[in-house]
Coordinates of C-alpha atoms in Angstrom, one line a residue:
M7 CA 1.7 -3.8 -14.7
T8 CA -1.7 -2.1 -14.3
S9 CA -4.4 -3.2 -11.9
V10 CA -7.9 -4.0 -13.2
W11 CA -9.1 -1.0 -11.2
L12 CA -6.9 1.5 -13.0
A13 CA -7.3 -0.2 -16.4
T14 CA -11.1 -0.1 -16.3
R15 CA -11.8 3.2 -14.4
P16 CA -13.5 6.1 -16.2
P17 CA -11.4 8.7 -18.0
Q18 CA -9.6 10.7 -15.4
R19 CA -9.5 14.5 -15.3
E20 CA -6.0 15.8 -15.1
F21 CA -5.0 18.5 -12.6
P22 CA -2.2 21.0 -12.9
E23 CA 1.2 20.9 -11.2
L24 CA 1.7 23.3 -8.3
D25 CA 3.7 26.2 -9.7
E26 CA 2.9 29.0 -7.2
D27 CA 2.4 29.7 -3.5
V28 CA -1.1 29.1 -2.2
R29 CA -2.9 29.2 1.1
A30 CA -5.5 26.9 2.7
D31 CA -7.0 25.9 6.0
V32 CA -5.7 22.3 5.4
A33 CA -3.1 20.9 3.1
V34 CA -3.6 17.2 2.3
I35 CA -0.6 15.4 0.9
G36 CA -1.6 12.2 -0.9
G37 CA -4.4 11.4 -3.3
G38 CA -5.3 7.9 -2.1
I39 CA -8.2 6.7 0.1
V40 CA -7.0 8.6 3.2
G41 CA -6.2 11.8 1.4
L42 CA -9.3 11.9 -0.8
T43 CA -11.7 11.0 2.1
S44 CA -10.0 13.5 4.5
A45 CA -10.3 16.2 1.8
V46 CA -14.0 15.4 1.2
L47 CA -14.8 15.5 5.0
L48 CA -13.0 18.7 5.6
Q49 CA -14.3 20.5 2.5
E50 CA -17.8 19.6 3.4
A51 CA -17.2 20.9 6.9
G52 CA -16.5 24.3 5.2
L53 CA -12.7 24.4 5.3
R54 CA -10.5 25.5 2.4
V55 CA -8.6 22.4 1.2
V56 CA -5.5 22.0 -1.0
L57 CA -4.7 18.5 -2.0
L58 CA -1.2 17.6 -3.4
E59 CA -0.5 14.3 -5.2
A60 CA 3.0 13.3 -6.3
N61 CA 1.7 11.4 -9.4
R62 CA -2.0 10.8 -10.3
L63 CA -5.0 10.7 -8.0
G64 CA -5.8 7.1 -7.0
H65 CA -2.9 5.6 -8.8
G66 CA -0.9 4.6 -5.7
V67 CA -1.6 1.8 -3.2
S68 CA -5.3 2.5 -3.2
G69 CA -5.5 1.8 -6.9
H70 CA -3.7 -1.6 -6.5
T71 CA -5.8 -3.2 -3.7
T72 CA -7.9 -6.3 -3.8
A73 CA -10.8 -3.9 -3.1
K74 CA -12.3 -5.7 -0.1
V75 CA -14.4 -3.3 2.1
T76 CA -14.5 -5.1 5.3
S77 CA -13.7 -5.1 9.0
Q78 CA -12.5 -8.8 8.7
H79 CA -8.8 -8.4 8.6
G80 CA -7.6 -12.0 8.7
L81 CA -7.1 -13.6 12.1
I82 CA -6.5 -10.3 13.9
Y83 CA -9.1 -9.8 16.7
A84 CA -7.7 -12.5 19.0
R85 CA -4.3 -10.9 18.8
L86 CA -5.8 -7.4 19.4
R87 CA -7.6 -8.7 22.4
A88 CA -4.4 -10.2 23.8
R89 CA -2.5 -7.1 23.2
F90 CA -5.0 -4.3 23.9
G91 CA -7.7 -6.0 25.9
A92 CA -11.3 -6.5 24.9
D93 CA -11.9 -2.8 24.8
G94 CA -9.0 -2.2 22.4
A95 CA -10.3 -5.0 20.1
R96 CA -13.8 -3.5 20.3
T97 CA -12.4 0.0 19.4
Y98 CA -10.5 -1.3 16.3
A99 CA -13.7 -3.2 15.2
A100 CA -15.9 -0.1 15.6
A101 CA -13.5 2.1 13.7
N102 CA -13.3 -0.3 10.7
Q103 CA -17.1 -1.0 10.7
A104 CA -17.6 2.7 10.6
G105 CA -15.2 3.0 7.7
L106 CA -17.2 0.3 5.9
E107 CA -20.5 2.0 6.5
W108 CA -19.2 5.4 5.6
I109 CA -18.2 4.0 2.2
A110 CA -21.6 2.3 1.8
D111 CA -23.5 5.5 2.7
R112 CA -21.4 7.6 0.3
V113 CA -21.9 5.2 -2.6
A114 CA -25.7 5.3 -1.9
A115 CA -25.9 9.0 -1.4
D116 CA -23.9 10.0 -4.4
G117 CA -25.1 7.2 -6.7
I118 CA -21.5 6.0 -7.3
E119 CA -21.4 3.3 -9.9
C120 CA -18.6 1.2 -8.5
D121 CA -20.0 -2.4 -8.4
F122 CA -20.5 -2.0 -4.6
R123 CA -22.1 -5.2 -3.3
R124 CA -22.5 -6.8 0.1
R125 CA -20.7 -10.1 0.6
P126 CA -19.8 -12.3 3.5
A127 CA -16.0 -12.4 4.3
Y128 CA -14.3 -15.5 5.4
A129 CA -10.9 -16.1 7.1
Y130 CA -10.3 -19.8 6.8
V131 CA -7.8 -22.5 7.9
T132 CA -7.2 -25.8 6.1
S133 CA -5.1 -27.4 8.8
A134 CA -6.6 -29.2 11.8
A135 CA -3.6 -27.9 13.8
R136 CA -4.8 -24.3 13.3
R137 CA -8.5 -24.8 14.0
H138 CA -8.0 -23.5 17.5
K139 CA -7.0 -20.2 15.9
A140 CA -10.2 -19.9 14.1
D141 CA -12.1 -20.8 17.2
R142 CA -10.4 -18.1 19.2
E143 CA -10.8 -15.6 16.4
A144 CA -14.5 -16.1 16.1
Q145 CA -15.0 -15.7 19.8
A146 CA -12.8 -12.5 19.9
A147 CA -14.5 -11.0 16.9
E148 CA -18.0 -11.6 18.2
Q149 CA -17.0 -10.2 21.6
A150 CA -15.7 -7.1 19.7
G151 CA -19.3 -6.5 18.5
L152 CA -18.8 -7.8 14.9
P153 CA -21.2 -9.9 12.8
A154 CA -18.9 -12.9 13.2
W155 CA -19.4 -16.6 13.7
L156 CA -17.6 -19.9 13.2
A157 CA -18.4 -21.7 10.0
E158 CA -17.6 -25.3 9.3
T159 CA -17.7 -24.9 5.5
T160 CA -17.3 -22.3 2.8
P161 CA -18.3 -22.0 -0.8
L162 CA -14.7 -22.5 -1.9
P163 CA -14.0 -25.4 -4.2
F164 CA -11.7 -27.1 -1.6
D165 CA -12.2 -28.3 1.9
V166 CA -11.4 -26.1 4.9
E167 CA -11.1 -27.1 8.6
A168 CA -13.1 -24.1 9.8
A169 CA -13.6 -20.4 8.9
V170 CA -14.5 -17.2 10.7
R171 CA -17.4 -15.7 8.7
F172 CA -18.3 -12.0 8.9
D173 CA -21.7 -11.2 7.4
N174 CA -22.8 -8.0 5.5
Q175 CA -19.3 -7.0 4.4
A176 CA -18.7 -5.5 0.9
E177 CA -16.5 -5.3 -2.2
F178 CA -16.3 -2.7 -5.0
H179 CA -14.4 -1.3 -7.9
A180 CA -11.7 0.7 -6.2
G181 CA -10.8 2.9 -9.2
R182 CA -14.4 4.0 -9.9
Y183 CA -14.9 4.8 -6.2
L184 CA -11.8 6.9 -5.9
A185 CA -12.6 8.7 -9.1
A186 CA -16.0 9.6 -7.7
L187 CA -14.5 10.9 -4.5
A188 CA -12.1 13.1 -6.6
D189 CA -15.1 14.4 -8.6
S190 CA -16.9 15.5 -5.4
L191 CA -13.9 17.8 -4.6
A192 CA -15.0 20.4 -7.0
G193 CA -14.4 23.2 -4.4
A194 CA -10.9 22.1 -3.4
R195 CA -7.7 23.0 -5.2
I196 CA -6.0 19.8 -6.4
F197 CA -2.5 19.5 -7.8
E198 CA -1.1 16.4 -9.4
R199 CA 2.6 15.6 -10.1
S200 CA 3.4 17.9 -7.2
H201 CA 5.8 15.9 -4.9
A202 CA 6.0 17.3 -1.4
V203 CA 9.5 17.3 -0.1
E204 CA 9.3 19.2 3.2
V205 CA 6.9 20.5 5.8
S206 CA 8.2 23.4 7.9
S207 CA 6.7 25.2 10.8
N208 CA 6.7 29.0 11.3
G209 CA 3.4 29.9 12.8
D210 CA 1.4 28.1 10.1
R211 CA 2.7 25.0 8.4
T212 CA 4.3 25.2 4.9
V213 CA 4.4 22.3 2.5
K214 CA 7.2 22.7 -0.1
T215 CA 7.2 21.1 -3.5
P216 CA 9.7 21.7 -6.4
G217 CA 7.3 24.1 -8.0
G218 CA 5.6 26.0 -5.1
R219 CA 4.4 26.0 -1.6
V220 CA 1.2 25.5 0.4
T221 CA 0.8 27.4 3.7
A222 CA -2.0 26.0 5.9
G223 CA -3.2 25.8 9.5
H224 CA -3.1 22.0 9.4
V225 CA -1.2 19.4 7.2
I226 CA -2.3 15.8 6.7
V227 CA 0.4 13.5 5.5
A228 CA -1.5 10.8 3.7
T229 CA 1.4 9.5 1.6
H230 CA 1.0 5.9 2.7
Y231 CA 4.6 5.9 4.1
P232 CA 5.3 9.3 5.9
F233 CA 8.2 11.0 4.2
L234 CA 8.9 13.2 7.3
D235 CA 11.7 11.5 9.2
R236 CA 10.8 13.4 12.4
S237 CA 7.9 11.0 12.7
L238 CA 10.4 8.1 13.1
A239 CA 7.9 6.0 11.2
F240 CA 10.7 4.4 9.3
A241 CA 11.9 2.8 12.6
R242 CA 8.3 1.6 13.4
L243 CA 7.0 0.2 10.1
T244 CA 7.8 -2.9 8.0
P245 CA 7.0 -2.3 4.2
Q246 CA 5.5 -5.4 2.6
R247 CA 4.9 -6.2 -1.1
S248 CA 2.0 -8.4 -2.2
Y249 CA 0.7 -9.6 -5.6
A250 CA -2.6 -10.2 -7.4
I251 CA -3.9 -11.7 -10.6
L252 CA -7.3 -11.5 -12.3
C253 CA -8.4 -14.6 -14.3
R254 CA -11.2 -15.5 -16.7
V255 CA -12.5 -18.9 -15.6
A256 CA -15.1 -21.4 -16.7
G257 CA -17.9 -22.1 -14.3
A258 CA -19.3 -20.3 -11.3
L259 CA -17.3 -18.5 -8.7
P260 CA -17.9 -18.7 -4.9
E261 CA -20.0 -15.9 -3.5
G262 CA -18.0 -14.1 -0.8
M263 CA -14.5 -12.8 0.0
F264 CA -11.9 -15.2 1.4
I265 CA -8.5 -15.1 3.0
S266 CA -6.5 -17.9 4.4
G267 CA -5.2 -18.0 7.9
D268 CA -2.6 -20.6 6.8
S269 CA 0.7 -19.9 5.0
P270 CA 1.1 -18.9 2.3
T271 CA -1.7 -16.4 2.4
R272 CA -4.3 -16.6 -0.4
S273 CA -6.9 -13.9 -0.9
V274 CA -9.8 -14.7 -3.2
R275 CA -12.9 -12.8 -4.5
A276 CA -14.9 -12.4 -7.7
V277 CA -14.9 -9.3 -9.8
P278 CA -17.7 -8.4 -12.2
L279 CA -16.2 -7.3 -15.5
D280 CA -17.6 -7.0 -19.0
G281 CA -20.7 -9.0 -18.0
E282 CA -19.0 -11.9 -16.4
E283 CA -17.4 -12.8 -13.0
R284 CA -13.6 -12.9 -13.0
L285 CA -11.5 -14.6 -10.3
L286 CA -9.1 -12.4 -8.3
V287 CA -6.3 -14.2 -6.4
G288 CA -3.9 -12.3 -4.2
G289 CA -1.1 -13.1 -1.8
E290 CA 2.7 -13.9 -1.8
G291 CA 3.6 -11.2 0.6
H292 CA 7.2 -10.4 1.5
K293 CA 9.3 -7.6 2.8
T294 CA 10.1 -5.0 0.2
G295 CA 13.5 -5.4 -1.5
T296 CA 13.7 -9.0 -0.5
G297 CA 12.1 -12.3 -1.6
G298 CA 14.2 -13.2 -4.7
D299 CA 12.8 -13.1 -8.2
T300 CA 9.4 -11.5 -7.8
R301 CA 8.1 -12.9 -11.1
V302 CA 7.8 -16.3 -9.3
R303 CA 5.2 -14.7 -7.0
Y304 CA 2.7 -14.2 -9.9
Q305 CA 3.4 -17.8 -11.1
R306 CA 2.5 -19.2 -7.7
L307 CA -0.8 -17.3 -7.6
E308 CA -1.6 -18.6 -11.1
D309 CA -0.7 -22.2 -10.0
F310 CA -3.1 -21.9 -7.1
A311 CA -5.9 -20.6 -9.3
R312 CA -5.4 -23.3 -11.9
R313 CA -5.3 -26.0 -9.2
H314 CA -8.8 -25.1 -8.0
W315 CA -10.6 -23.5 -11.0
D316 CA -10.7 -24.0 -14.8
V317 CA -8.6 -20.9 -15.7
R318 CA -9.0 -19.8 -19.4
S319 CA -6.7 -16.8 -19.2
V320 CA -4.9 -14.5 -16.8
D321 CA -5.9 -10.9 -17.8
F322 CA -4.3 -8.7 -15.2
R323 CA -1.3 -8.8 -12.9
W324 CA -0.4 -6.2 -10.4
S325 CA 1.3 -5.7 -7.1
A326 CA 0.9 -3.4 -4.1
Q327 CA 2.9 -2.2 -1.1
D328 CA 1.6 -1.7 2.4
N329 CA 3.1 -1.1 5.8
V330 CA 2.8 -3.1 9.0
T331 CA 3.1 -1.5 12.4
L332 CA 4.9 -2.9 15.4
D333 CA 1.6 -3.8 17.2
G334 CA -0.8 -4.4 14.3
V335 CA -2.8 -1.1 14.7
P336 CA -2.3 1.8 12.2
Y337 CA -0.7 5.0 13.3
V338 CA -3.2 7.8 12.9
G339 CA -2.7 11.2 14.5
P340 CA 0.1 13.8 15.1
V341 CA 3.4 13.1 13.4
T342 CA 5.1 14.1 16.7
P343 CA 3.6 14.5 20.2
W344 CA 4.6 18.2 20.2
D345 CA 2.9 19.3 17.0
D346 CA -0.8 18.5 16.7
R347 CA -1.2 20.4 13.4
V348 CA 0.9 18.0 11.3
L349 CA -1.0 14.7 11.1
M350 CA -0.3 11.3 9.5
A351 CA -2.0 8.0 8.8
T352 CA 0.0 4.8 7.9
G353 CA 0.4 1.1 8.7
F354 CA -2.9 -0.4 7.5
G355 CA -1.4 -3.9 7.2
K356 CA -3.0 -4.5 3.7
W357 CA -6.5 -3.4 4.9
G358 CA -6.4 0.2 3.8
L359 CA -9.9 0.7 2.4
T360 CA -11.8 0.5 5.6
G361 CA -8.8 1.3 7.7
G362 CA -8.0 4.4 5.6
T363 CA -11.5 5.6 5.7
A364 CA -11.6 5.2 9.5
A365 CA -8.3 7.1 9.6
A366 CA -9.8 10.0 7.6
L367 CA -12.7 10.2 10.1
I368 CA -10.2 10.4 13.0
L369 CA -8.0 13.0 11.2
A370 CA -11.0 15.2 10.2
D371 CA -12.2 15.2 13.8
R372 CA -8.7 16.2 15.0
V373 CA -8.6 19.1 12.6
L374 CA -12.1 20.2 13.4
G375 CA -11.5 20.0 17.2
H376 CA -14.0 17.2 17.7
E377 CA -13.5 14.3 20.2
N378 CA -13.1 10.9 18.5
P379 CA -13.7 7.7 20.4
W380 CA -11.0 5.8 18.5
A381 CA -8.2 8.3 18.5
D382 CA -6.3 7.0 21.5
L383 CA -6.0 3.5 20.2
F384 CA -4.6 4.7 16.9
D385 CA -2.3 7.4 18.4
P386 CA 1.1 7.2 16.7
S387 CA 2.8 7.9 20.1
R388 CA 1.1 5.1 22.1
L389 CA 3.4 3.4 24.5
S390 CA 2.4 -0.2 23.6
Q391 CA 4.6 -0.2 20.5
L392 CA 7.7 0.7 22.4
A393 CA 7.5 -2.6 24.3
S394 CA 7.3 -4.6 21.1
P395 CA 10.3 -6.9 20.5
R396 CA 9.8 -6.2 16.8
L397 CA 11.1 -2.7 17.4
V398 CA 14.6 -4.1 18.2
K399 CA 14.4 -6.9 15.6
E400 CA 13.3 -4.8 12.6
N401 CA 15.9 -2.0 13.3
A402 CA 18.6 -4.6 13.8
E403 CA 17.8 -6.0 10.4
V404 CA 18.0 -2.6 8.9
G405 CA 21.5 -2.1 10.3
L406 CA 22.5 -5.5 9.0
R407 CA 21.2 -4.6 5.5
F408 CA 23.0 -1.2 5.5
V409 CA 26.3 -3.0 6.0
G410 CA 25.7 -6.5 4.8
D411 CA 24.3 -5.8 1.3
R412 CA 27.5 -3.8 0.5
L413 CA 29.5 -6.9 1.5
T414 CA 27.4 -9.7 0.0
K415 CA 26.2 -7.8 -3.1
P416 CA 29.2 -5.7 -4.1
G417 CA 28.4 -5.7 -7.8
R418 CA 30.9 -8.2 -9.2
R419 CA 29.1 -8.5 -12.6
S420 CA 30.1 -6.5 -15.6
L421 CA 27.7 -4.1 -17.2
D422 CA 28.1 -6.1 -20.4
D423 CA 26.7 -9.2 -18.7
L424 CA 23.3 -7.7 -18.3
R425 CA 20.7 -9.4 -20.6
A426 CA 17.7 -7.6 -22.1
G427 CA 15.1 -6.9 -19.5
E428 CA 17.5 -7.5 -16.6
G429 CA 18.7 -5.2 -13.8
D430 CA 21.4 -5.8 -11.2
I431 CA 24.0 -4.1 -9.1
V432 CA 27.1 -4.1 -11.4
R433 CA 30.6 -2.8 -11.3
H434 CA 31.7 -0.5 -14.1
E435 CA 35.1 1.2 -14.3
G436 CA 35.6 0.7 -10.6
E437 CA 32.1 2.0 -9.5
R438 CA 29.0 0.2 -8.3
L439 CA 26.0 1.0 -10.4
A440 CA 22.3 0.0 -10.4
A441 CA 21.9 -0.8 -14.1
F442 CA 19.0 -1.9 -16.2
R443 CA 19.1 -3.0 -19.9
D444 CA 15.9 -2.8 -21.8
E445 CA 14.8 -4.9 -24.8
D446 CA 16.5 -2.8 -27.4
G447 CA 19.8 -2.7 -25.6
T448 CA 19.6 0.7 -23.9
V449 CA 21.3 0.7 -20.5
T450 CA 20.1 3.0 -17.8
A451 CA 22.5 3.4 -14.8
V452 CA 21.8 5.1 -11.5
S453 CA 23.3 5.2 -8.0
P454 CA 22.5 2.0 -6.0
V455 CA 22.3 4.0 -2.8
C456 CA 18.8 4.8 -1.6
T457 CA 18.4 8.6 -1.0
H458 CA 16.4 8.1 2.2
R459 CA 18.9 6.4 4.6
G460 CA 21.6 5.1 2.3
C461 CA 20.8 1.4 2.1
Q462 CA 21.5 -0.4 -1.1
V463 CA 18.6 -1.0 -3.4
A464 CA 17.7 -4.3 -5.1
F465 CA 16.1 -5.0 -8.5
N466 CA 12.5 -6.0 -8.6
H467 CA 12.2 -8.1 -11.7
A468 CA 8.4 -8.3 -11.9
E469 CA 7.9 -4.5 -11.5
R470 CA 11.2 -3.4 -13.1
S471 CA 12.0 -1.1 -10.2
W472 CA 14.8 -0.5 -7.7
D473 CA 13.4 -1.4 -4.2
C474 CA 15.1 -0.5 -0.8
P475 CA 15.0 -3.4 1.7
C476 CA 15.4 -1.1 4.7
H477 CA 12.4 1.3 4.6
G478 CA 10.6 0.4 1.4
S479 CA 11.4 3.3 -0.9
R480 CA 11.0 2.3 -4.6
F481 CA 12.5 3.9 -7.7
A482 CA 11.9 3.5 -11.4
V483 CA 14.8 2.3 -13.6
D484 CA 15.6 5.9 -14.4
G485 CA 15.9 6.7 -10.7
S486 CA 12.7 8.7 -10.2
V487 CA 10.8 8.0 -7.0
L488 CA 7.9 5.6 -7.2
Q489 CA 7.2 5.3 -3.4
G490 CA 8.6 6.9 -0.3
P491 CA 9.8 7.6 2.3
A492 CA 12.5 8.8 -0.1
V493 CA 11.7 12.2 -1.7
H494 CA 14.8 12.5 -3.9
R495 CA 15.6 10.4 -7.0
L496 CA 18.5 8.0 -7.4
E497 CA 21.3 9.9 -9.0
H498 CA 21.7 9.2 -12.7
R499 CA 25.1 7.9 -13.9
P500 CA 25.6 8.9 -17.5
L501 CA 27.8 6.2 -19.1
E502 CA 29.5 8.4 -21.7
E503 CA 31.6 9.9 -18.9
R504 CA 33.2 6.5 -18.4
G505 CA 35.7 6.0 -21.2
G506 CA 33.6 7.1 -24.1
S507 CA 32.8 3.5 -25.2
R508 CA 29.1 3.9 -24.6
S509 CA 26.5 6.6 -25.1
S510 CA 24.7 8.0 -22.2
R511 CA 21.9 5.6 -22.5
R512 CA 22.8 3.0 -25.0
N513 CA 25.3 0.2 -24.9
S514 CA 27.0 0.2 -28.4
A515 CA 28.5 -3.2 -28.0

């Protein structure tokens, strides 16, 4: 399923695959908002930049966002104040406001046509029992220096108990903006379909791909989920899936961006498309590799839209994946405390456009040797995360998954039981397989064991992918890597080697 941003972006220039050894001052791994912005900042500072993207520029998480450009990140500032103090909340606010304004300035300076427009952003609650949360949030956000205040009403077509309103926020067309950033990198060397699999240190840092190498003084790992296990990010992040739909509706849409502070989360905004305003509804978050039949998630969003608007059609459906840190603040800085030349940015908690831009500003300052006022709060090695009870809880769940899924989901079904369009863990000739049957009967079978840490993958019905519930790696039905931290594909299981009753890819029954 393709997002509206990717379906309606301008024709995209293709870049070659890396098939040689090259040198640079900085190697940037990842062509999303963090990677592209970092590359722009460093190139404009006079550095030689090489950017590697495993697939296509802007087609990852940044191309599947709701495209809100805001420092309003739900009901977060009261939590930040409680955890980091008023100064910590103020630092987080300043970084994200700076990210917003950097984007606004770039759009204006470069004349980027990306439907950028200023909008108020609301975080609302509908339950009287949760009003106190909105009260505290408005106070904490205002104390953090943000343009925030408590509103009693919103333009939504249903009643709310209260809302925290941020003025002068923004929204845009993510695909067009990312394409414009890529176009501004005319002086950088960009390689697509060049999957980084290793970063080694021997004086300079060397990034290895299947086709070549990049040797550089600094490396920025902007792959959304760091693939370098020495970062231990896999032990400190929770990968989350979320979903969005875009609808054509009759009547006017509310002016603003909205997100609920109640459960389930609902994110709402209008999108200008083909001369009319369309309704975007997002939400239905859950941990990757869990959550049951993911197709139901889209239906719940559609039900919500139809309950409050006159929906004429649902034109786009898409999903995204983001990572949540132990303490709610992204990890931006050195991958390890003992190597300040390999840097990362991750854990934006579904607010990666402003957060990712702020991260790029921090990373660029680090490479250039400049002091950054936000760096300490976002430091991946900060001590606050180690005291989090989530550190123990999340890793205990991973251990249970590693063992439990093999016991509770052993693959009792037969390969022949798979219906068209269905994937499942099955048992075939004594072996567990992750198998998918497409509409014409072709069966594709791969190993069910994630190549990152050996957990068992689960089938994602809506996206037709194999998702790992431990650390969020995702694989296509043919086993190729869709999202890390895994860097190696699921091993293909050719069926003709099992008794000769089936071809390699097609079930002849």
